[in-house]
mmCIF file of C-alpha atoms in Angstrom:
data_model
loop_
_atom_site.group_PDB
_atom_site.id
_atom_site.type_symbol
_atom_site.label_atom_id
_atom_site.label_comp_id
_atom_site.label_asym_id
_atom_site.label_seq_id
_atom_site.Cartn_x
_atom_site.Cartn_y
_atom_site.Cartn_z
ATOM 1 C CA UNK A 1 -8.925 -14.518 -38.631
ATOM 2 C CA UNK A 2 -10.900 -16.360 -41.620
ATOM 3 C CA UNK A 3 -8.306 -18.807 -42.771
ATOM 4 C CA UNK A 4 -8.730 -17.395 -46.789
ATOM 5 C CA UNK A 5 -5.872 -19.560 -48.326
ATOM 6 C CA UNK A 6 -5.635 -23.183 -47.601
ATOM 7 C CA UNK A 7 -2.446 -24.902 -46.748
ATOM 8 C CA UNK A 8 0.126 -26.380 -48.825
ATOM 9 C CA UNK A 9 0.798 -29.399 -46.345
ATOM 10 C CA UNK A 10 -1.058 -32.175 -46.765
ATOM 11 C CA UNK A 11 1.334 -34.490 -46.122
ATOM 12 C CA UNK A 12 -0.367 -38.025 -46.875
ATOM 13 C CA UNK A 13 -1.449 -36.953 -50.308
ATOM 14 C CA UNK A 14 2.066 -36.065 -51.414
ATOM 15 C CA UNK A 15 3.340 -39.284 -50.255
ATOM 16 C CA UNK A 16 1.211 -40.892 -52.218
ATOM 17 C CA UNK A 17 1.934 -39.070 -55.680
ATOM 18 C CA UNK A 18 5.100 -39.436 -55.255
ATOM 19 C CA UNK A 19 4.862 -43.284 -54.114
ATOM 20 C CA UNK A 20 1.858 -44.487 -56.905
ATOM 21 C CA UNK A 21 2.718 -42.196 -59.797
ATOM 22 C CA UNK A 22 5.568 -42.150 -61.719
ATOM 23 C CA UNK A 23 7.860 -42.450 -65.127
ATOM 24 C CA UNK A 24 11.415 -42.632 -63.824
ATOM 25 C CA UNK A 25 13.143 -45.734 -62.264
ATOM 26 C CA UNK A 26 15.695 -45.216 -58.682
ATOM 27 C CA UNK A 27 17.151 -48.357 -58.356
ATOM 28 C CA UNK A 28 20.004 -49.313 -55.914
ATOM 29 C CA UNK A 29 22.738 -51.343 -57.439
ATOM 30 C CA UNK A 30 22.832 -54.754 -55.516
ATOM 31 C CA UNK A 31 26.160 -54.116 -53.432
ATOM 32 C CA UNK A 32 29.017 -56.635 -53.187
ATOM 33 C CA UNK A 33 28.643 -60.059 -51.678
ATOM 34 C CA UNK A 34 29.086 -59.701 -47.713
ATOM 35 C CA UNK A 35 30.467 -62.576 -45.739
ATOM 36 C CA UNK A 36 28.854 -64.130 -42.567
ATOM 37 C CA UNK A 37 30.508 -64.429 -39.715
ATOM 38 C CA UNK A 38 33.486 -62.082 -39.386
ATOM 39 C CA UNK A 39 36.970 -62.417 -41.216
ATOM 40 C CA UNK A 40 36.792 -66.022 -41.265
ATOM 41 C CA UNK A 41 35.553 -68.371 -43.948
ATOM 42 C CA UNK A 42 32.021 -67.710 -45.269
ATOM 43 C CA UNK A 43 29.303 -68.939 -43.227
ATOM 44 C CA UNK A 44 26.963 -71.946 -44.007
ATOM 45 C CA UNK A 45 24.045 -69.104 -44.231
ATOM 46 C CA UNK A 46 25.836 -68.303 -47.687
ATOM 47 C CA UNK A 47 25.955 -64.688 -48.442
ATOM 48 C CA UNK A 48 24.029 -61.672 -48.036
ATOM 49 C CA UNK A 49 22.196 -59.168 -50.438
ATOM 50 C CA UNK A 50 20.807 -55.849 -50.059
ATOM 51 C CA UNK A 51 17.680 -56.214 -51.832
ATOM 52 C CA UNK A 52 17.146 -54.041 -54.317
ATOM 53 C CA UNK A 53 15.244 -50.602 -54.065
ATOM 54 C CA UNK A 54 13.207 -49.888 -56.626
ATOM 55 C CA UNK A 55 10.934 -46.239 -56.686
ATOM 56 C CA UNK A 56 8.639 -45.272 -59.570
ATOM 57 C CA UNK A 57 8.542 -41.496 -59.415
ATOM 58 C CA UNK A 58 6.850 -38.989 -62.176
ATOM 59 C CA UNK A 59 6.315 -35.726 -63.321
ATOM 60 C CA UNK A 60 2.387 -35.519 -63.594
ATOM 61 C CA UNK A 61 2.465 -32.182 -66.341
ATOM 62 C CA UNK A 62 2.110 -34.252 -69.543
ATOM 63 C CA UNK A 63 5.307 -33.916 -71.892
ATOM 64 C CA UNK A 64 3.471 -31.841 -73.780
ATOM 65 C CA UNK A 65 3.075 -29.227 -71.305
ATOM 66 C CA UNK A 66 6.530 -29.558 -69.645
ATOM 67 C CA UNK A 67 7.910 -26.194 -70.302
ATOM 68 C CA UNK A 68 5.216 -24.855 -67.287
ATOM 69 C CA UNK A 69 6.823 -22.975 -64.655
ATOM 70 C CA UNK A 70 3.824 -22.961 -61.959
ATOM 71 C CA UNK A 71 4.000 -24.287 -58.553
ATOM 72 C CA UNK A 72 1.466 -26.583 -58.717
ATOM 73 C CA UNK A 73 1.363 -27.016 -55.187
ATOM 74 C CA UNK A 74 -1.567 -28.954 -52.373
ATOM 75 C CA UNK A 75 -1.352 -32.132 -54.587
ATOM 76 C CA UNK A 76 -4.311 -34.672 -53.898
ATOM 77 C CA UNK A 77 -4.854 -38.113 -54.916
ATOM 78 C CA UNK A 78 -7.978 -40.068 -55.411
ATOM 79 C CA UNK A 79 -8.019 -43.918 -56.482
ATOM 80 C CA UNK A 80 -10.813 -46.108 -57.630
ATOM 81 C CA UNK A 81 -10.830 -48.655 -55.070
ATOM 82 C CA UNK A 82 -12.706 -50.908 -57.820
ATOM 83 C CA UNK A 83 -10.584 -50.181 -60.562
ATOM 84 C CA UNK A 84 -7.217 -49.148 -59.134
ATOM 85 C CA UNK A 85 -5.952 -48.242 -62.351
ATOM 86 C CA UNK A 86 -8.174 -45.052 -62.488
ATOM 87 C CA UNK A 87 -6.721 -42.431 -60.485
ATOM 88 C CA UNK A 88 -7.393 -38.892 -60.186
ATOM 89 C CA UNK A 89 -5.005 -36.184 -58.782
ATOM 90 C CA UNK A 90 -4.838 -32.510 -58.594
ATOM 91 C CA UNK A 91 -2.947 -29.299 -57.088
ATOM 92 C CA UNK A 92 -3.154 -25.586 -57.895
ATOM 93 C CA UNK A 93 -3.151 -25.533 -61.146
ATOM 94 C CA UNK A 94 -3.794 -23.239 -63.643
ATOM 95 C CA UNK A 95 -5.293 -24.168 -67.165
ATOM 96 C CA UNK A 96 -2.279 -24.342 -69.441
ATOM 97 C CA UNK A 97 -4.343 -23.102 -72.562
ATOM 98 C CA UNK A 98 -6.841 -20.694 -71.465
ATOM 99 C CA UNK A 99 -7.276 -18.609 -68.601
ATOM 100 C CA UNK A 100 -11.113 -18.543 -69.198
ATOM 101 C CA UNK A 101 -11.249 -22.430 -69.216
ATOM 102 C CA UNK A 102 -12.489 -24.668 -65.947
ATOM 103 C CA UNK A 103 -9.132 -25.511 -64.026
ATOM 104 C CA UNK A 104 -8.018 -29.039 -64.726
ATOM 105 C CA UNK A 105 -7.628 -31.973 -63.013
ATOM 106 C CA UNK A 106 -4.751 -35.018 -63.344
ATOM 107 C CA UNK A 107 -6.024 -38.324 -64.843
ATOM 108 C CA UNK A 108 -4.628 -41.781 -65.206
ATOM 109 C CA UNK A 109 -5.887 -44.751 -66.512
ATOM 110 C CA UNK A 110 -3.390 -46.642 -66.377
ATOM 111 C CA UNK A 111 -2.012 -46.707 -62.679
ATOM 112 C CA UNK A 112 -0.003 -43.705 -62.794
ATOM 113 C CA UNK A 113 2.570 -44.797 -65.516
ATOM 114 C CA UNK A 114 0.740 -42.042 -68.109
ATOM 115 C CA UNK A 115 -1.363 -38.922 -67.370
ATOM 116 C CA UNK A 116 -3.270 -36.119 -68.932
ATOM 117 C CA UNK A 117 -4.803 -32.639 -68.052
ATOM 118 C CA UNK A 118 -8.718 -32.915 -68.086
ATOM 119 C CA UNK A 119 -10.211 -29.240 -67.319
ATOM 120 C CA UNK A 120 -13.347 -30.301 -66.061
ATOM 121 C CA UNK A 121 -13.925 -28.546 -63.170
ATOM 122 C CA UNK A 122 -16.364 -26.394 -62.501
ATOM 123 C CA UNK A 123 -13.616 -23.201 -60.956
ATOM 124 C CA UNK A 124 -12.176 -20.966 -64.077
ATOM 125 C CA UNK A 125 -8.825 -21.226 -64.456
ATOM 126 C CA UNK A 126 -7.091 -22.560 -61.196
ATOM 127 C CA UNK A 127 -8.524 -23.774 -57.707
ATOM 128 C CA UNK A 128 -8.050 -21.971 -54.579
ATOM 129 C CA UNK A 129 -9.180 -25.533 -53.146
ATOM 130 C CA UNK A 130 -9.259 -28.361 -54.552
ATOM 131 C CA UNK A 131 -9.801 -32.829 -52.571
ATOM 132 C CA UNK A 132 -11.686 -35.462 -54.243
ATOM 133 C CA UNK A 133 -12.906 -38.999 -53.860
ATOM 134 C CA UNK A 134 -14.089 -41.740 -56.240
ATOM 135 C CA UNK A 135 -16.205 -44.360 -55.108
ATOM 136 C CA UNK A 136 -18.148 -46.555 -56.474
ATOM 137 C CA UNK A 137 -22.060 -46.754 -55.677
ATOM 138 C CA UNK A 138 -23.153 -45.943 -58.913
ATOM 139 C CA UNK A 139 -21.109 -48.386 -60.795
ATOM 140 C CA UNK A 140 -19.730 -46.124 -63.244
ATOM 141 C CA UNK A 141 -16.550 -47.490 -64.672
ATOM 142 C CA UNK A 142 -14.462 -44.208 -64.925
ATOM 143 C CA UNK A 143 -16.281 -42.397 -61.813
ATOM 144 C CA UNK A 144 -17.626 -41.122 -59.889
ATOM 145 C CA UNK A 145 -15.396 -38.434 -59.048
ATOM 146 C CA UNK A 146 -16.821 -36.585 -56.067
ATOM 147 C CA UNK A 147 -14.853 -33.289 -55.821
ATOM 148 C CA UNK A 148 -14.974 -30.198 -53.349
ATOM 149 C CA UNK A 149 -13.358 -26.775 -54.970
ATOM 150 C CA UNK A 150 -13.223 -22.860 -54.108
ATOM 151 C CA UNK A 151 -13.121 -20.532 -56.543
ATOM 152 C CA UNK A 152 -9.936 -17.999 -56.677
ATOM 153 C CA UNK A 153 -12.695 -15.141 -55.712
ATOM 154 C CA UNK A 154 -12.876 -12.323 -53.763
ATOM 155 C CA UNK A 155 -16.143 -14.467 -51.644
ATOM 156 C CA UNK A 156 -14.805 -18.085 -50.466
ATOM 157 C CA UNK A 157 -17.577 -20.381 -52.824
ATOM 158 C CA UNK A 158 -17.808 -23.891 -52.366
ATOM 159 C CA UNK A 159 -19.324 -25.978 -55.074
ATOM 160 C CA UNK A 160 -19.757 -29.629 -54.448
ATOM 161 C CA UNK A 161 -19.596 -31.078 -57.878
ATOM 162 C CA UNK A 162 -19.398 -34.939 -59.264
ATOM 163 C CA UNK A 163 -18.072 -36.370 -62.745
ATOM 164 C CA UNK A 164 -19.501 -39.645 -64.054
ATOM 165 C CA UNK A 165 -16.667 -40.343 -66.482
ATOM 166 C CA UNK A 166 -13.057 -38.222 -65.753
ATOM 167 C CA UNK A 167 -12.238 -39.536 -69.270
ATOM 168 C CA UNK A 168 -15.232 -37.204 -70.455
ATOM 169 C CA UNK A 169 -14.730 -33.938 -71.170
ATOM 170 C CA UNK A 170 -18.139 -32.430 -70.073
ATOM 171 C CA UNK A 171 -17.904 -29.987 -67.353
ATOM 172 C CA UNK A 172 -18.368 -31.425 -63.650
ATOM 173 C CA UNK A 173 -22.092 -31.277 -62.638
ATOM 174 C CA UNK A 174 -22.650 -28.421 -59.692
ATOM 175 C CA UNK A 175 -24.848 -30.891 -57.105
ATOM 176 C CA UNK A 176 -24.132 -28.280 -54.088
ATOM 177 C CA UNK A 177 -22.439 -24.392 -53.558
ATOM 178 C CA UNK A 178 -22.486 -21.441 -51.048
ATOM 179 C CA UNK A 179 -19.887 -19.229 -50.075
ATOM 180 C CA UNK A 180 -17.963 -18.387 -46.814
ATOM 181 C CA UNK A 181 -16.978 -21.592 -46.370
ATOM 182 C CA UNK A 182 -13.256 -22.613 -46.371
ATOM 183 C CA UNK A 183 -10.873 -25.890 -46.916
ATOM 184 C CA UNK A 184 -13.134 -29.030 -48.140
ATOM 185 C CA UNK A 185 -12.229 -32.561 -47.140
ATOM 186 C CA UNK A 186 -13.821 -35.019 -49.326
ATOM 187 C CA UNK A 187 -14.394 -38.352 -47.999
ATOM 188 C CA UNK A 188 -16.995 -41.182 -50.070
ATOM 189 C CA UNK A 189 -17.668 -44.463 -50.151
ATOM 190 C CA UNK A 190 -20.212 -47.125 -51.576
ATOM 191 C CA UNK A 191 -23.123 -47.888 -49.215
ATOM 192 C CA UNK A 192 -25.553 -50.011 -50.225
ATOM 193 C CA UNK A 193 -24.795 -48.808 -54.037
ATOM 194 C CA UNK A 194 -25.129 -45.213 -53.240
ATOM 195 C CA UNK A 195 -22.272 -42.581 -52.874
ATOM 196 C CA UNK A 196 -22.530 -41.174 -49.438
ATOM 197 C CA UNK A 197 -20.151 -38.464 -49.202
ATOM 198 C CA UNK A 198 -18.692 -36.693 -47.003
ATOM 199 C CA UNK A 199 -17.216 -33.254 -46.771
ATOM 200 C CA UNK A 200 -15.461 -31.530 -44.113
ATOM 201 C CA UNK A 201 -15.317 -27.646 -44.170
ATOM 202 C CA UNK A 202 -14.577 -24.664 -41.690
ATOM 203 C CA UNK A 203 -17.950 -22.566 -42.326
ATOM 204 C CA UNK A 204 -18.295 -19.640 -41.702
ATOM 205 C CA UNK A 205 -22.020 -19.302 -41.696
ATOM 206 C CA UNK A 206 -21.712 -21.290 -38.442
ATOM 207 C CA UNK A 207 -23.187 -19.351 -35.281
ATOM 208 C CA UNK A 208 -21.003 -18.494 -32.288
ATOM 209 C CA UNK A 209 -17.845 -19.427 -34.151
ATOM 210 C CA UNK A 210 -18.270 -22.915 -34.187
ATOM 211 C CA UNK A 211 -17.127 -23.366 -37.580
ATOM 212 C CA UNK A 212 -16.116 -26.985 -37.877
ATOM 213 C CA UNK A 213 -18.977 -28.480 -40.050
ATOM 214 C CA UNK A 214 -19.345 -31.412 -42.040
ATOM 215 C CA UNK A 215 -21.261 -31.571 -45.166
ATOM 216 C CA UNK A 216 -23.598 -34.673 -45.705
ATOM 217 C CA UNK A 217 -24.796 -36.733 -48.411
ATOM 218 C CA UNK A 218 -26.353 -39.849 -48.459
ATOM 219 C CA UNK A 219 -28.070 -40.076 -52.295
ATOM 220 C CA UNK A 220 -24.673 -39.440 -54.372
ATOM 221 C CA UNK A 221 -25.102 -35.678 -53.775
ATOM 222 C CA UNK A 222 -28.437 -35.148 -55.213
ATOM 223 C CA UNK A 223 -28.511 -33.404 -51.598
ATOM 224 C CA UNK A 224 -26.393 -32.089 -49.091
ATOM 225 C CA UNK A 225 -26.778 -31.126 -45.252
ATOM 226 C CA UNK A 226 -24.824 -29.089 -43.049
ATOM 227 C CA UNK A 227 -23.776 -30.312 -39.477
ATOM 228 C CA UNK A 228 -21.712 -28.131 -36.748
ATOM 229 C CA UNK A 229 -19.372 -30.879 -35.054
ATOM 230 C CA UNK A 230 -18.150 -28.265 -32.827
ATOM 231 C CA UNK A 231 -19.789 -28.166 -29.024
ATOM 232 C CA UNK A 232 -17.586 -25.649 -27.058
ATOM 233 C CA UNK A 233 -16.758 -22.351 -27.045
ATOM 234 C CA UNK A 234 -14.087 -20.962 -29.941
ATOM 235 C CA UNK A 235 -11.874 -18.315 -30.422
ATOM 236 C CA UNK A 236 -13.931 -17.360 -32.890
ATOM 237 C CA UNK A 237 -13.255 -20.217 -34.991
ATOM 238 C CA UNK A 238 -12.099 -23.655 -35.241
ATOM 239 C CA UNK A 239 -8.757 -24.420 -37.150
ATOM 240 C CA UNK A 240 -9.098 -24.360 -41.331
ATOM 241 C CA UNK A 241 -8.962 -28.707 -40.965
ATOM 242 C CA UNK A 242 -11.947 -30.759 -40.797
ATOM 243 C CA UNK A 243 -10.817 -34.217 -41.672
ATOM 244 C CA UNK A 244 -13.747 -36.801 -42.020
ATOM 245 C CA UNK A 245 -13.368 -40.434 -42.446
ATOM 246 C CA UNK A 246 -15.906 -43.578 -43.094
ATOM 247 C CA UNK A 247 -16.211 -46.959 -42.906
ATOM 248 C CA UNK A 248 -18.205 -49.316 -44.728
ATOM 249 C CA UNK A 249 -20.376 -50.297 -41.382
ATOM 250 C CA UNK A 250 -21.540 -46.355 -41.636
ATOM 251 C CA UNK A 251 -19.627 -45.084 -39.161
ATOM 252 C CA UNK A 252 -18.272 -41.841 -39.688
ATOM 253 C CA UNK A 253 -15.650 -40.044 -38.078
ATOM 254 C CA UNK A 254 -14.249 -36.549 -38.033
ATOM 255 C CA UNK A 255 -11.174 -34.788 -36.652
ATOM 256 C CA UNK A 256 -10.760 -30.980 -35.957
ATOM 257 C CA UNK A 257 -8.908 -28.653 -34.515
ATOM 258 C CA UNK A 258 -11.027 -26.944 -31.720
ATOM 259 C CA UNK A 259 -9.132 -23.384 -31.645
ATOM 260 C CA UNK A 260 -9.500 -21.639 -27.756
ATOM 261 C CA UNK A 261 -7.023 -19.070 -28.161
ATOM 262 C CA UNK A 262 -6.010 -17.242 -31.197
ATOM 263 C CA UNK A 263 -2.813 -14.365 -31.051
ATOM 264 C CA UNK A 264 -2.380 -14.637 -34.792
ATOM 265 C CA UNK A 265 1.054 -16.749 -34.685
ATOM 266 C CA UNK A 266 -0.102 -19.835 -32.877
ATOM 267 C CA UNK A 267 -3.824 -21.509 -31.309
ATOM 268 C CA UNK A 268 -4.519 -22.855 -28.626
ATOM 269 C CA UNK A 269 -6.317 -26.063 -29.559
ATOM 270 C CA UNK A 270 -7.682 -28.988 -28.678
ATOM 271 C CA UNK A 271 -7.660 -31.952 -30.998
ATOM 272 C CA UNK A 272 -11.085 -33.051 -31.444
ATOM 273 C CA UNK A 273 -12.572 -36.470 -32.733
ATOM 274 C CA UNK A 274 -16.574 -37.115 -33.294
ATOM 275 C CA UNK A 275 -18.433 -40.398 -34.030
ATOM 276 C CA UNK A 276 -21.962 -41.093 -35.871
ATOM 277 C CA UNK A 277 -22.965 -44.592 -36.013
ATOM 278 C CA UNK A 278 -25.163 -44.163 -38.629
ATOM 279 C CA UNK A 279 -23.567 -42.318 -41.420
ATOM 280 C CA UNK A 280 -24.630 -38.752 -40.283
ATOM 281 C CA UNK A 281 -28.545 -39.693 -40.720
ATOM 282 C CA UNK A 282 -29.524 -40.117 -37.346
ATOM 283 C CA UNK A 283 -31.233 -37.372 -34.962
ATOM 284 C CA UNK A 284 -28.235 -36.126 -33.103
ATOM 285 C CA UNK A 285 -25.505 -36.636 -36.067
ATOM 286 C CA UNK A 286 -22.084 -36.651 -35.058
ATOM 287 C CA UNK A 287 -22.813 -37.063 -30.997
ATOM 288 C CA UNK A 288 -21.820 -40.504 -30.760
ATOM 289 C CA UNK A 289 -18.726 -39.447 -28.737
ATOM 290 C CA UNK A 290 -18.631 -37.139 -25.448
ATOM 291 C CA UNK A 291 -15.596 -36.464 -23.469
ATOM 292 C CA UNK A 292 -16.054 -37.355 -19.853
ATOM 293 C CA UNK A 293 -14.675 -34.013 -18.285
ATOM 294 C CA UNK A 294 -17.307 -31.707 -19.660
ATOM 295 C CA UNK A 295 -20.042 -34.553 -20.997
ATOM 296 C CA UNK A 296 -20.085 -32.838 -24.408
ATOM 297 C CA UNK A 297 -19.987 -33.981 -27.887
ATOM 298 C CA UNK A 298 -16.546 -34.472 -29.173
ATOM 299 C CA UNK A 299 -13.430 -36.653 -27.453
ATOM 300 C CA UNK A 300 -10.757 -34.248 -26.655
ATOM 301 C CA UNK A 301 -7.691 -36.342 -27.561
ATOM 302 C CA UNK A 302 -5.876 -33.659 -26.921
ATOM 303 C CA UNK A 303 -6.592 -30.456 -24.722
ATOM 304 C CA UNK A 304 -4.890 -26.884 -25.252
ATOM 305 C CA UNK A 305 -1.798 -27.946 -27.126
ATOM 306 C CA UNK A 306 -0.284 -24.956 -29.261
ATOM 307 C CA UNK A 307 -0.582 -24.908 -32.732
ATOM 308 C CA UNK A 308 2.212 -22.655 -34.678
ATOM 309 C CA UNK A 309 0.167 -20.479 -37.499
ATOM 310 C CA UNK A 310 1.829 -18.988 -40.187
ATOM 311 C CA UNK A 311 -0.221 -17.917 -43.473
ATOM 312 C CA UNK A 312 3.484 -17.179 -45.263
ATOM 313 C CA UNK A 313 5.921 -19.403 -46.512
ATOM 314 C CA UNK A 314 7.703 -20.856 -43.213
ATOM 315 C CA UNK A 315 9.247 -24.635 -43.584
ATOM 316 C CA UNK A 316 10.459 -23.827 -47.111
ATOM 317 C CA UNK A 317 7.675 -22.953 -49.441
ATOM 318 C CA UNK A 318 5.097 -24.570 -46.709
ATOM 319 C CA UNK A 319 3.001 -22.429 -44.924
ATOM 320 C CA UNK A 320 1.645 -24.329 -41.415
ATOM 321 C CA UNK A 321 -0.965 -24.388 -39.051
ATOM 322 C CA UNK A 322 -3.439 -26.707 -39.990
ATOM 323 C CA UNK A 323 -1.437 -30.595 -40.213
ATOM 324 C CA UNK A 324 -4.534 -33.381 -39.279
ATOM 325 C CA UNK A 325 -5.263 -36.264 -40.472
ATOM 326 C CA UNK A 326 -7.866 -39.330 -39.414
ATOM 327 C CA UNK A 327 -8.013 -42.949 -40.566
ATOM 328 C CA UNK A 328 -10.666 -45.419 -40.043
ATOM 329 C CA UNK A 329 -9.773 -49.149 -40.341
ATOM 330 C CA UNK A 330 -12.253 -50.603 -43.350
ATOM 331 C CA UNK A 331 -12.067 -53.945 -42.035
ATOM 332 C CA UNK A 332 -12.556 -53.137 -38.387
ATOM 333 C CA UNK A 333 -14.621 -49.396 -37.874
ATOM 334 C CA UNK A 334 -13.482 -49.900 -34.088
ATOM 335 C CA UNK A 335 -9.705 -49.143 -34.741
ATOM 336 C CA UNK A 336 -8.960 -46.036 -35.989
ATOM 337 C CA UNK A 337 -5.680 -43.649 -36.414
ATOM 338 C CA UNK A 338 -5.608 -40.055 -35.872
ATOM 339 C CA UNK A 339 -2.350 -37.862 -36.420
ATOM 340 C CA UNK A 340 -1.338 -34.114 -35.965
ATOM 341 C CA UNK A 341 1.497 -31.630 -35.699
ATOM 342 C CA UNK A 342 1.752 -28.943 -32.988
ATOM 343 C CA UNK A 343 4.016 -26.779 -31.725
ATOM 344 C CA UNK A 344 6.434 -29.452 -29.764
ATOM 345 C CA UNK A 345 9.092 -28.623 -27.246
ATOM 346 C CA UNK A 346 10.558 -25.314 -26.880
ATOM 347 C CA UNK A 347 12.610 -24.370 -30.127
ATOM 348 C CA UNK A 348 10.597 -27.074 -32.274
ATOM 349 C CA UNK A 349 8.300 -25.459 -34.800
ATOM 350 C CA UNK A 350 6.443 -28.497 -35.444
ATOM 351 C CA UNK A 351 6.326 -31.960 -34.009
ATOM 352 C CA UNK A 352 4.206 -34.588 -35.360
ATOM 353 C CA UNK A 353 2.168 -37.258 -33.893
ATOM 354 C CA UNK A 354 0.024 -40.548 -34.268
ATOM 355 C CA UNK A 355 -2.162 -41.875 -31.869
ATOM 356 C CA UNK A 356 -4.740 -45.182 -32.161
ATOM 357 C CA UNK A 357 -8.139 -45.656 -31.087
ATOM 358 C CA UNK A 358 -9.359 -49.301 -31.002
ATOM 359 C CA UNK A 359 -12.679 -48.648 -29.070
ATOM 360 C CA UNK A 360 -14.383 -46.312 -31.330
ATOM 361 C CA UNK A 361 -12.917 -42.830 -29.766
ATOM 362 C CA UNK A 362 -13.511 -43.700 -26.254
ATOM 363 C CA UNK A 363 -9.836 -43.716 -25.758
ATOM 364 C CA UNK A 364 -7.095 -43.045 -27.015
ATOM 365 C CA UNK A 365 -2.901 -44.313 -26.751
ATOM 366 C CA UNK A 366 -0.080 -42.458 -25.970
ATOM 367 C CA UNK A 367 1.922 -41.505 -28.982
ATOM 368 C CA UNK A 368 2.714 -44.736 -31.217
ATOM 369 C CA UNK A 369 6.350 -46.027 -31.335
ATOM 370 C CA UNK A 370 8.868 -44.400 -33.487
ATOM 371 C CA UNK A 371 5.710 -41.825 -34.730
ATOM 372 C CA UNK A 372 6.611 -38.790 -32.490
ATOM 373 C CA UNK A 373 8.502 -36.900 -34.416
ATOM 374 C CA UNK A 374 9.995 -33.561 -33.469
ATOM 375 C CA UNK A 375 11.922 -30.751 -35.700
ATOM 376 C CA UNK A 376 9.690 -31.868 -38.347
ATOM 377 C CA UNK A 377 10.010 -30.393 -41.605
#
């Protein structure tokens, strides 16, 4: 049941390559002048324009390189909230030049209009996992990158690693690794100028299958420590995603999918959310929140929904099973957006779904307006 292979759907960081990064110009023509008010005269309100759509999309494999073939697929995107012109992306791929070199990552220093390959990470070749964050604690102006990667390897081996320059070409520095651990989240962010990062992972080294863990640093990763977010009983996991988020108050949150049942095509899961109020430091990290039908750590937004699993190519090229994602407002840590795809109605491989918090977890609304979407592909 180990989840080996992450999954190619992360839907927020495509959006975002495709939104931020980019070389070639769409633009809607401005269509013809359209009267107000019928087949009569023109109005007094003049006339009315369409304005004009304008999306800057790009092909990230430097011209140089543009004869690759490879799917390049799990894109990620990381911008420096300081500098917004440094931006860091990455997917599955495979060192163009050498298939003894690090795998490389995207860089831009310009806002997305230009990029290069930089293979400075510390997995030969090509990830098997591969998120990232950049904040900005330590003041460097082209870092930090904070990254989270598994090794194509027989053994699942996560190394925690940081850059201080992603212009540099020096090999990411290892801070943190161990193996059986699968799918890292990397969330970080400037505290009192120091990185505290954040990593969510489905470890295995968990006992009793309660494999939903979040990795914790609070000193820029000189050091690293393990919690298990997960309080009830699995099916011998919890689902591959474990989504973390943080605020600059220090509150952190996390999202997972607490699997019950397991047949090997879909889980029964409840969608879990935790809370620490002080940045996963405190005695009882990651308690903050307990659901009031059981008393136990963890708000059950939703209980024993089905989860479609599929480890093979399914919508398209997209294998499912593991579609979460959390969001913590950075001006107000009270507020906070959580959203997931499940099985849906009967016939509907995957529905998707965002729900708000604005009490810290407590509670939770129905299904925001026009978010529910069903037949999703």
């Amino acid at each position: 049941m180990k989840a080996l292979a992450v999954f190619w759907m992360r839907l927020l960081a495509f959006t975002l390559l495709v939104l931020t990064a980019g070389i070639s110009l769409i633009e809607k023509h401005t269509p013809p002048k359209t009267g107000v008010g019928g087949d009569g005269p023109q109005s007094a309100l003049g006339s009315v324009y369409a304005a004009p759509t304008q999306v800057k999309l790009v092909d990230l494999i430097p011209a140089s390189l543009s004869g690759e073939t490879n799917q390049d697929s799990e894109p990620f995107l990381a911008v420096q909230t300081a500098n917004p012109q440094v931006m860091v992306a990455s997917a599955f791929t495979p060192n163009p030049v050498s298939s003894s070199s690090n795998a490389p990552i995207y860089v831009s220093e310009d806002g997305g209009n230009s990029w290069i390959l930089n293979a400075i990470t510390p997995v030969p070749r090509m990830t098997c996992d591969i998120t990232h964050a950049m904040p900005t604690g330590e003041n460097h102006p082209r870092g930090d990158l904070h990254a989270g990667t598994l090794a194509c390897a027989a053994s699942i081996t996560l190394d925690e690693s940081e850059s201080n320059d992603v212009s540099s070409s020096a090999v990411m520095n290892v801070q943190s690794t161990r193996s059986n651990v699968d799918q890292p989240f990397v969330r970080a962010l400037a505290i009192s100028k120091t990185d505290h990062i954040y990593v969510g992972v489905n470890d295995f080294n968990q006992p009793s299958g309660r494999t939903a863990t979040v990795d914790v640093s609070v000193d820029g990763g000189a050091t690293y420590k393990s919690f298990s977010i997960e309080a009830r009983h699995t099916a011998g996991q919890d689902g591959p995603s474990v989504r973390p988020a943080v605020a600059p108050d220090n509150t952190v949150y996390a999202a997972f999918f607490g699997w019950r049942k397991f047949n090997g095509t879909s889980a029964t899961s409840d969608v879990v959310v935790v809370r620490d109020d002080s940045g996963g430091t405190g005695p009882h990290p990651f308690q903050a929140l307990r659901d009031p039908s059981d008393k136990l750590p963890g708000r059950l937004v939703v209980k024993r929904t089905s989860i479609p699993w599929s480890n093979a190519p399914t919508l398209g090229q997209e294998r499912i099973g593991s579609t979460l994602s959390i969001a913590v407002d950075p001006h107000n840590s009270s507020t906070v957006y959580l959203g997931w795809a499940d099985h849906g109605q009967k016939g509907d491989i995957y529905t998707l779904h965002v729900r708000r918090s604005t009490d810290r977890g407590l509670t939770w609304s129905k299904d925001l307006p026009r978010t529910t979407i069903s037949n999703a592909t």
